[in-house]
Amino acid sequence: THLGFMQLFVCATAVCGAAALSVARPVFYPSRQLGATARSQLRMGTTGTETIDFTLGSVRPQRDVTDEQMRPRPTIAWENLRARLELEFKFSEEELNQYDTISPEDLLKAYEMMQLCRQFENACNQAYMQGHIRGFMHLDNGQEAIPAIVADTLKAGDKKISYYREHTHALASGVSGDAVMAELFAKDTGTCRGTGGSMHIYDKETNFQGGWALVCEQLPYAAGAARSILLDRHLDPEATKGDDRIAVVFVGEGGAQNGRMAETLNAAAKENLPLLFIVIDNGRAINTFTPDVATNSNVFEQGLHYGVPGIKVDGTDLADAMRTGRAVVDYVRHKGPAILQVHTYRFQGHSPADPEHERGRKAEKMWARQECDPIKLFEATPAAQALDLDSAIKAVKASVKKSLDFAKASAPPPRELAKELEFPDAPATDYNARPAPTDADAITAQTVDAAAMAALDAHISSLQSLAKEGSISIADAVNLAVLEEMRRDPTTVMHAEDLQAGSSYNIPKLTQQTFGTLRAADEIIDEGHFIGKALGEGMNGYRPIVELMNTNFGIYGMAEISSAGNTYATTGGQFEMPMTIIGAGGTAPNQALGAEHSQPFHAYVMGIPGLKIGTAASPDAAYGITKSMIRDNGPCFLFLPVKMMKEAKGAVPVGQCLPINRCALLHKASDASVSARKAVTVLTYLHGVKEAHSVLEEIQTEGMDIDLVELRSLKPLDMDTIRASIERTNKVAILDESTNSGGVGATVSALISEQCFDLLDAPVKRLCMDDAPVPYASSMEQAVVKRGTDLLQGVYDLTHKKC
């Protein structure tokens, strides 16, 4: 058996006068069982920690590590790492030889990077205590080998996606230290003009793409970034010859217990994405000792299920960390995804504001600073003795002082910048005037099979005929818009569940059959995952469309939808987010779907900044708004009526984009009804449009009339059209497909009261869903969901002074 790559740590601690023995997991590569000889070499002491190295047959004691201090420092020899790389990564002996030696010049650069990170974070900590840096801040002291690996192995073209503890990752990626410090100081010269702060560092020039504050949300974004590399190669093989770019995502070992890790590993393996997972293993999930909440902290082993190789390295050994980092990065560049887990220690708490009352945390920090400081440990090596470390330290201190001075001297961003960064495109943009890419036809011809294109053109022609005849459905109208836009612009891509089969309403029909799996991805059943991948693509030059089989399933993706809305502003306008989410949903009267499929998700997302939200209750609206949203450079969400997708049919002006910031006046009250004070402005959307039409004749028979206004834009809200109608009628009823508390009608009613109060003869009449969950049985559902009969009564009450 090969025991050269196996080590065992044995920890023994005296507790309450009795010898208590704690044996760690066999570290790190237990691919073989222990033989009798090896077992006989096992020595268990009663105090301290002993590392039994079966290769060298020696026992090397460390300073005592008690239960209060949790984790011993590992000793993983390069020979063991080499064996792992050969066994799991399939490196040949000849390939591995190139990683054995690290030049003094490269070691000095790595040391200087570690010192830069340490000094920079120390300066940040002091500035935080002085009040220059506000909010949350998360420091990286003790983990400097990771930015050293990043600086040593990654290129400017590689896409780096980090989490909220990212200052040092940005510095190692080449982001200006001046700009990073200025961002922390909330200055206009910061990486994001002061909009992001400590947890949101972005730099488009170096492809540093966050800084994401929600734990593990960055994982699917990185998969999307990696997919964008493959898409670049697919769409322009000539220009990308020799392209070896990769995407790199940083995640803690505690965060990697999140399900997003498994989903992203699956995605990386399924498409062989050039994606490197750097797992920062500091033993703490926030401040909690990770083994207290995780059965297995060896995250590098998670890839076994997916065929993704992984390796664990001691982050306090700079040279071995660099050797291993070089090998793993080369593997990702040329073969596929991999996991690099770096065992390290974080010297600070989760943030300066945390009390750190968790078990053993303070004792562990004290011990780790003395025994596991990667900078001190490197300085004690023979290789370091020949280097001019003093000059490196001097240069680093001068650089950090310069960054501090720059940040202090910079001006804060102007007040009006916040509103300017709300949307990349002005709400009133005319998308008909937006030209298609000049090389679109050539790229499509090169990348799409001729027979598949012929089948697509025939399908498009058939749908266009239905549109001109006036018999196209909402579902087919959206499918037509999607196919036309994907044909028009090769950077348009599609994500959906059941995509090959056309999903529930044929919205993605023929996308994959025509454009292939890269541009039309069939997805796992987790909306958050593929919305996240779309976000990563949107940041990297693509126009993803996400179809939700039912919009209520978007609840799984609330974090990703929220971040999509924030991205343009949070990055200081560096990264646009041209992502369109489309789905059928809402709550029709008597739809018998129960509570979970009848939630007002459109109301849930109304509060997300930066998101344009539309609705469409007719084929022409669905078609025209879909095309405009796909061409918009920001995140858009189009809600469609689930019970009208195939039922509602009509004519569509082919090729025409509609505005995404306007309401539509579907019926205008007669002048006579206005003069008689019997007219009411009715605001509604989705199934409410059908319900209003169903009682319109009865309303008129009763001597009343309505301005029927469809709220095709929920955000931004078209107050101009609403005000113009209220000026005629002086009365408003809102037939609302959301709840009484926090619903669309609540927002619209408040705005009307604030901006049009003097025009009203009566309070706004809200006809909204009850706050109770929507029942399945019709007898109960009628008490919760409003319909045409409720509107009829509401209009009567307003016109007969019964409000």
PDB file of C-alpha atoms in Angstrom, residues 512-707:
ATOM      1  CA  GLN A 512     -31.920  24.435 -27.360  1.00  0.00           C
ATOM      2  CA  GLN A 513     -32.749  22.493 -30.508  1.00  0.00           C
ATOM      3  CA  THR A 514     -31.577  25.510 -32.513  1.00  0.00           C
ATOM      4  CA  PHE A 515     -28.861  27.226 -30.509  1.00  0.00           C
ATOM      5  CA  GLY A 516     -27.418  24.339 -28.505  1.00  0.00           C
ATOM      6  CA  THR A 517     -26.919  23.680 -24.820  1.00  0.00           C
ATOM      7  CA  LEU A 518     -24.567  26.586 -24.135  1.00  0.00           C
ATOM      8  CA  ARG A 519     -27.011  29.232 -25.321  1.00  0.00           C
ATOM      9  CA  ALA A 520     -30.104  27.374 -24.113  1.00  0.00           C
ATOM     10  CA  ALA A 521     -29.492  25.539 -20.845  1.00  0.00           C
ATOM     11  CA  ASP A 522     -31.867  22.996 -19.358  1.00  0.00           C
ATOM     12  CA  GLU A 523     -31.591  23.527 -15.624  1.00  0.00           C
ATOM     13  CA  ILE A 524     -31.802  21.668 -12.329  1.00  0.00           C
ATOM     14  CA  ILE A 525     -34.921  22.313 -10.303  1.00  0.00           C
ATOM     15  CA  ASP A 526     -33.701  25.289  -8.302  1.00  0.00           C
ATOM     16  CA  GLU A 527     -34.539  28.727  -9.616  1.00  0.00           C
ATOM     17  CA  GLY A 528     -31.981  30.424  -7.394  1.00  0.00           C
ATOM     18  CA  HIS A 529     -29.207  28.401  -9.000  1.00  0.00           C
ATOM     19  CA  PHE A 530     -29.976  29.230 -12.598  1.00  0.00           C
ATOM     20  CA  ILE A 531     -30.964  32.829 -11.884  1.00  0.00           C
ATOM     21  CA  GLY A 532     -27.530  33.038 -10.267  1.00  0.00           C
ATOM     22  CA  LYS A 533     -25.824  31.597 -13.327  1.00  0.00           C
ATOM     23  CA  ALA A 534     -27.709  34.107 -15.469  1.00  0.00           C
ATOM     24  CA  LEU A 535     -26.450  36.904 -13.234  1.00  0.00           C
ATOM     25  CA  GLY A 536     -22.866  35.760 -13.794  1.00  0.00           C
ATOM     26  CA  GLU A 537     -23.418  35.717 -17.558  1.00  0.00           C
ATOM     27  CA  GLY A 538     -25.073  39.130 -17.469  1.00  0.00           C
ATOM     28  CA  MET A 539     -22.000  40.621 -15.791  1.00  0.00           C
ATOM     29  CA  ASN A 540     -19.826  39.212 -18.550  1.00  0.00           C
ATOM     30  CA  GLY A 541     -21.365  40.457 -21.769  1.00  0.00           C
ATOM     31  CA  TYR A 542     -24.420  38.229 -22.246  1.00  0.00           C
ATOM     32  CA  ARG A 543     -28.186  38.788 -22.208  1.00  0.00           C
ATOM     33  CA  PRO A 544     -29.672  35.900 -20.248  1.00  0.00           C
ATOM     34  CA  ILE A 545     -33.398  35.151 -20.302  1.00  0.00           C
ATOM     35  CA  VAL A 546     -34.713  33.121 -17.367  1.00  0.00           C
ATOM     36  CA  GLU A 547     -38.079  31.439 -17.760  1.00  0.00           C
ATOM     37  CA  LEU A 548     -39.824  30.476 -14.534  1.00  0.00           C
ATOM     38  CA  MET A 549     -42.299  27.639 -14.952  1.00  0.00           C
ATOM     39  CA  ASN A 550     -44.364  29.466 -12.344  1.00  0.00           C
ATOM     40  CA  THR A 551     -43.332  32.834 -10.986  1.00  0.00           C
ATOM     41  CA  ASN A 552     -43.938  31.655  -7.417  1.00  0.00           C
ATOM     42  CA  PHE A 553     -40.961  29.350  -7.825  1.00  0.00           C
ATOM     43  CA  GLY A 554     -38.881  32.519  -7.939  1.00  0.00           C
ATOM     44  CA  ILE A 555     -39.096  32.494  -4.156  1.00  0.00           C
ATOM     45  CA  TYR A 556     -36.132  30.110  -4.349  1.00  0.00           C
ATOM     46  CA  GLY A 557     -34.180  32.873  -6.086  1.00  0.00           C
ATOM     47  CA  MET A 558     -35.004  35.929  -3.984  1.00  0.00           C
ATOM     48  CA  ALA A 559     -31.357  36.476  -3.009  1.00  0.00           C
ATOM     49  CA  GLU A 560     -30.203  36.298  -6.622  1.00  0.00           C
ATOM     50  CA  ILE A 561     -33.027  38.537  -7.881  1.00  0.00           C
ATOM     51  CA  SER A 562     -32.209  41.070  -5.181  1.00  0.00           C
ATOM     52  CA  SER A 563     -28.524  41.068  -6.079  1.00  0.00           C
ATOM     53  CA  ALA A 564     -29.348  41.429  -9.771  1.00  0.00           C
ATOM     54  CA  GLY A 565     -31.292  44.572  -8.944  1.00  0.00           C
ATOM     55  CA  ASN A 566     -28.460  45.953  -6.838  1.00  0.00           C
ATOM     56  CA  THR A 567     -25.517  45.101  -9.072  1.00  0.00           C
ATOM     57  CA  TYR A 568     -25.405  48.108 -11.396  1.00  0.00           C
ATOM     58  CA  ALA A 569     -25.576  50.587  -8.518  1.00  0.00           C
ATOM     59  CA  THR A 570     -23.410  48.602  -6.092  1.00  0.00           C
ATOM     60  CA  THR A 571     -20.608  48.358  -8.642  1.00  0.00           C
ATOM     61  CA  GLY A 572     -20.718  52.097  -9.239  1.00  0.00           C
ATOM     62  CA  GLY A 573     -22.141  51.561 -12.715  1.00  0.00           C
ATOM     63  CA  GLN A 574     -19.281  49.291 -13.843  1.00  0.00           C
ATOM     64  CA  PHE A 575     -21.331  46.174 -14.476  1.00  0.00           C
ATOM     65  CA  GLU A 576     -24.631  46.289 -16.322  1.00  0.00           C
ATOM     66  CA  MET A 577     -27.084  43.475 -15.665  1.00  0.00           C
ATOM     67  CA  PRO A 578     -29.086  42.719 -18.844  1.00  0.00           C
ATOM     68  CA  MET A 579     -31.141  39.862 -17.404  1.00  0.00           C
ATOM     69  CA  THR A 580     -34.802  39.190 -18.162  1.00  0.00           C
ATOM     70  CA  ILE A 581     -36.960  36.942 -15.977  1.00  0.00           C
ATOM     71  CA  ILE A 582     -40.275  35.827 -17.468  1.00  0.00           C
ATOM     72  CA  GLY A 583     -42.930  33.604 -15.983  1.00  0.00           C
ATOM     73  CA  ALA A 584     -46.607  32.870 -15.603  1.00  0.00           C
ATOM     74  CA  GLY A 585     -48.166  33.403 -12.224  1.00  0.00           C
ATOM     75  CA  GLY A 586     -50.629  35.502 -10.320  1.00  0.00           C
ATOM     76  CA  THR A 587     -53.946  34.512  -8.797  1.00  0.00           C
ATOM     77  CA  ALA A 588     -56.940  34.066 -11.055  1.00  0.00           C
ATOM     78  CA  PRO A 589     -60.369  33.619  -9.499  1.00  0.00           C
ATOM     79  CA  ASN A 590     -61.164  29.940  -9.044  1.00  0.00           C
ATOM     80  CA  GLN A 591     -57.777  28.751 -10.323  1.00  0.00           C
ATOM     81  CA  ALA A 592     -57.695  25.929  -7.729  1.00  0.00           C
ATOM     82  CA  LEU A 593     -53.943  25.828  -7.314  1.00  0.00           C
ATOM     83  CA  GLY A 594     -53.736  26.290  -3.569  1.00  0.00           C
ATOM     84  CA  ALA A 595     -51.629  28.746  -1.604  1.00  0.00           C
ATOM     85  CA  GLU A 596     -48.099  27.979  -2.796  1.00  0.00           C
ATOM     86  CA  HIS A 597     -48.922  28.454  -6.484  1.00  0.00           C
ATOM     87  CA  SER A 598     -51.110  31.496  -5.812  1.00  0.00           C
ATOM     88  CA  GLN A 599     -48.751  33.874  -4.083  1.00  0.00           C
ATOM     89  CA  PRO A 600     -48.327  37.461  -5.296  1.00  0.00           C
ATOM     90  CA  PHE A 601     -44.638  37.191  -6.110  1.00  0.00           C
ATOM     91  CA  HIS A 602     -44.895  40.381  -8.140  1.00  0.00           C
ATOM     92  CA  ALA A 603     -45.622  42.198  -4.868  1.00  0.00           C
ATOM     93  CA  TYR A 604     -42.747  40.457  -3.109  1.00  0.00           C
ATOM     94  CA  VAL A 605     -40.172  41.806  -5.587  1.00  0.00           C
ATOM     95  CA  MET A 606     -41.610  45.328  -5.814  1.00  0.00           C
ATOM     96  CA  GLY A 607     -39.266  46.475  -3.059  1.00  0.00           C
ATOM     97  CA  ILE A 608     -36.082  45.329  -4.831  1.00  0.00           C
ATOM     98  CA  PRO A 609     -34.163  48.399  -6.028  1.00  0.00           C
ATOM     99  CA  GLY A 610     -32.960  48.547  -9.613  1.00  0.00           C
ATOM    100  CA  LEU A 611     -35.532  46.049 -10.913  1.00  0.00           C
ATOM    101  CA  LYS A 612     -37.979  46.968 -13.678  1.00  0.00           C
ATOM    102  CA  ILE A 613     -41.206  45.018 -13.226  1.00  0.00           C
ATOM    103  CA  GLY A 614     -43.887  44.605 -15.873  1.00  0.00           C
ATOM    104  CA  THR A 615     -47.084  42.676 -16.486  1.00  0.00           C
ATOM    105  CA  ALA A 616     -48.860  41.652 -19.666  1.00  0.00           C
ATOM    106  CA  ALA A 617     -52.418  40.351 -20.010  1.00  0.00           C
ATOM    107  CA  SER A 618     -52.544  40.195 -23.821  1.00  0.00           C
ATOM    108  CA  PRO A 619     -50.382  38.733 -26.585  1.00  0.00           C
ATOM    109  CA  ASP A 620     -49.361  42.140 -27.982  1.00  0.00           C
ATOM    110  CA  ALA A 621     -48.264  43.407 -24.566  1.00  0.00           C
ATOM    111  CA  ALA A 622     -46.419  40.180 -23.780  1.00  0.00           C
ATOM    112  CA  TYR A 623     -44.595  40.203 -27.121  1.00  0.00           C
ATOM    113  CA  GLY A 624     -43.607  43.861 -27.184  1.00  0.00           C
ATOM    114  CA  ILE A 625     -42.553  44.080 -23.547  1.00  0.00           C
ATOM    115  CA  THR A 626     -40.537  40.850 -23.761  1.00  0.00           C
ATOM    116  CA  LYS A 627     -38.520  42.199 -26.682  1.00  0.00           C
ATOM    117  CA  SER A 628     -37.858  45.484 -24.905  1.00  0.00           C
ATOM    118  CA  MET A 629     -36.821  43.827 -21.658  1.00  0.00           C
ATOM    119  CA  ILE A 630     -34.368  41.549 -23.455  1.00  0.00           C
ATOM    120  CA  ARG A 631     -32.762  44.609 -25.046  1.00  0.00           C
ATOM    121  CA  ASP A 632     -32.647  46.544 -21.776  1.00  0.00           C
ATOM    122  CA  ASN A 633     -29.256  46.666 -20.046  1.00  0.00           C
ATOM    123  CA  GLY A 634     -30.693  46.144 -16.580  1.00  0.00           C
ATOM    124  CA  PRO A 635     -32.641  43.406 -14.788  1.00  0.00           C
ATOM    125  CA  CYS A 636     -36.302  43.135 -15.770  1.00  0.00           C
ATOM    126  CA  PHE A 637     -39.114  40.865 -14.593  1.00  0.00           C
ATOM    127  CA  LEU A 638     -42.215  40.211 -16.706  1.00  0.00           C
ATOM    128  CA  PHE A 639     -45.225  38.610 -15.008  1.00  0.00           C
ATOM    129  CA  LEU A 640     -47.803  36.832 -17.151  1.00  0.00           C
ATOM    130  CA  PRO A 641     -51.287  35.559 -16.149  1.00  0.00           C
ATOM    131  CA  VAL A 642     -51.066  31.819 -15.483  1.00  0.00           C
ATOM    132  CA  LYS A 643     -54.691  31.093 -16.427  1.00  0.00           C
ATOM    133  CA  MET A 644     -54.617  33.143 -19.641  1.00  0.00           C
ATOM    134  CA  MET A 645     -51.408  31.866 -21.246  1.00  0.00           C
ATOM    135  CA  LYS A 646     -53.176  29.792 -23.892  1.00  0.00           C
ATOM    136  CA  GLU A 647     -56.665  31.189 -23.572  1.00  0.00           C
ATOM    137  CA  ALA A 648     -56.109  34.879 -24.415  1.00  0.00           C
ATOM    138  CA  LYS A 649     -55.431  35.397 -28.122  1.00  0.00           C
ATOM    139  CA  GLY A 650     -55.051  38.405 -30.333  1.00  0.00           C
ATOM    140  CA  ALA A 651     -53.017  40.282 -32.932  1.00  0.00           C
ATOM    141  CA  VAL A 652     -49.407  41.312 -32.446  1.00  0.00           C
ATOM    142  CA  PRO A 653     -47.489  43.969 -34.413  1.00  0.00           C
ATOM    143  CA  VAL A 654     -44.496  41.820 -35.402  1.00  0.00           C
ATOM    144  CA  GLY A 655     -41.097  43.377 -34.777  1.00  0.00           C
ATOM    145  CA  GLN A 656     -42.353  46.150 -32.523  1.00  0.00           C
ATOM    146  CA  CYS A 657     -40.970  46.779 -29.040  1.00  0.00           C
ATOM    147  CA  LEU A 658     -43.292  48.363 -26.500  1.00  0.00           C
ATOM    148  CA  PRO A 659     -42.305  50.777 -23.729  1.00  0.00           C
ATOM    149  CA  ILE A 660     -41.668  49.157 -20.369  1.00  0.00           C
ATOM    150  CA  ASN A 661     -42.543  52.200 -18.288  1.00  0.00           C
ATOM    151  CA  ARG A 662     -46.114  52.879 -19.425  1.00  0.00           C
ATOM    152  CA  CYS A 663     -49.628  51.877 -18.463  1.00  0.00           C
ATOM    153  CA  ALA A 664     -52.184  51.153 -21.198  1.00  0.00           C
ATOM    154  CA  LEU A 665     -55.647  52.730 -21.360  1.00  0.00           C
ATOM    155  CA  LEU A 666     -57.711  49.770 -22.558  1.00  0.00           C
ATOM    156  CA  HIS A 667     -61.130  51.434 -22.321  1.00  0.00           C
ATOM    157  CA  LYS A 668     -62.012  55.096 -21.922  1.00  0.00           C
ATOM    158  CA  ALA A 669     -65.107  56.145 -19.996  1.00  0.00           C
ATOM    159  CA  SER A 670     -67.614  58.085 -22.023  1.00  0.00           C
ATOM    160  CA  ASP A 671     -67.708  61.855 -21.729  1.00  0.00           C
ATOM    161  CA  ALA A 672     -71.317  61.559 -20.633  1.00  0.00           C
ATOM    162  CA  SER A 673     -70.412  59.333 -17.661  1.00  0.00           C
ATOM    163  CA  VAL A 674     -67.642  61.734 -16.713  1.00  0.00           C
ATOM    164  CA  SER A 675     -70.030  64.705 -16.825  1.00  0.00           C
ATOM    165  CA  ALA A 676     -72.542  62.778 -14.715  1.00  0.00           C
ATOM    166  CA  ARG A 677     -69.835  61.937 -12.152  1.00  0.00           C
ATOM    167  CA  LYS A 678     -70.437  58.223 -12.851  1.00  0.00           C
ATOM    168  CA  ALA A 679     -66.977  57.390 -14.170  1.00  0.00           C
ATOM    169  CA  VAL A 680     -64.234  55.586 -12.235  1.00  0.00           C
ATOM    170  CA  THR A 681     -60.571  54.994 -12.981  1.00  0.00           C
ATOM    171  CA  VAL A 682     -59.957  51.245 -12.645  1.00  0.00           C
ATOM    172  CA  LEU A 683     -56.336  50.177 -12.238  1.00  0.00           C
ATOM    173  CA  THR A 684     -55.613  46.489 -12.655  1.00  0.00           C
ATOM    174  CA  TYR A 685     -53.234  43.940 -14.199  1.00  0.00           C
ATOM    175  CA  LEU A 686     -52.859  40.230 -15.041  1.00  0.00           C
ATOM    176  CA  HIS A 687     -56.150  38.351 -14.525  1.00  0.00           C
ATOM    177  CA  GLY A 688     -57.785  41.570 -13.339  1.00  0.00           C
ATOM    178  CA  VAL A 689     -57.839  42.767 -16.943  1.00  0.00           C
ATOM    179  CA  LYS A 690     -60.022  39.843 -17.976  1.00  0.00           C
ATOM    180  CA  GLU A 691     -62.221  40.270 -14.897  1.00  0.00           C
ATOM    181  CA  ALA A 692     -62.737  43.961 -15.618  1.00  0.00           C
ATOM    182  CA  HIS A 693     -63.669  43.276 -19.233  1.00  0.00           C
ATOM    183  CA  SER A 694     -66.126  40.618 -18.066  1.00  0.00           C
ATOM    184  CA  VAL A 695     -68.216  43.172 -16.132  1.00  0.00           C
ATOM    185  CA  LEU A 696     -67.682  46.223 -18.343  1.00  0.00           C
ATOM    186  CA  GLU A 697     -70.977  45.852 -20.166  1.00  0.00           C
ATOM    187  CA  GLU A 698     -72.862  45.431 -16.894  1.00  0.00           C
ATOM    188  CA  ILE A 699     -71.177  48.535 -15.470  1.00  0.00           C
ATOM    189  CA  GLN A 700     -72.280  50.515 -18.483  1.00  0.00           C
ATOM    190  CA  THR A 701     -75.802  49.083 -18.302  1.00  0.00           C
ATOM    191  CA  GLU A 702     -76.029  50.428 -14.752  1.00  0.00           C
ATOM    192  CA  GLY A 703     -75.277  53.937 -16.074  1.00  0.00           C
ATOM    193  CA  MET A 704     -71.605  53.938 -15.028  1.00  0.00           C
ATOM    194  CA  ASP A 705     -68.362  53.671 -16.956  1.00  0.00           C
ATOM    195  CA  ILE A 706     -64.664  53.203 -16.331  1.00  0.00           C
ATOM    196  CA  ASP A 707     -61.270  54.200 -17.566  1.00  0.00           C
TER     197      ASP A 707
END
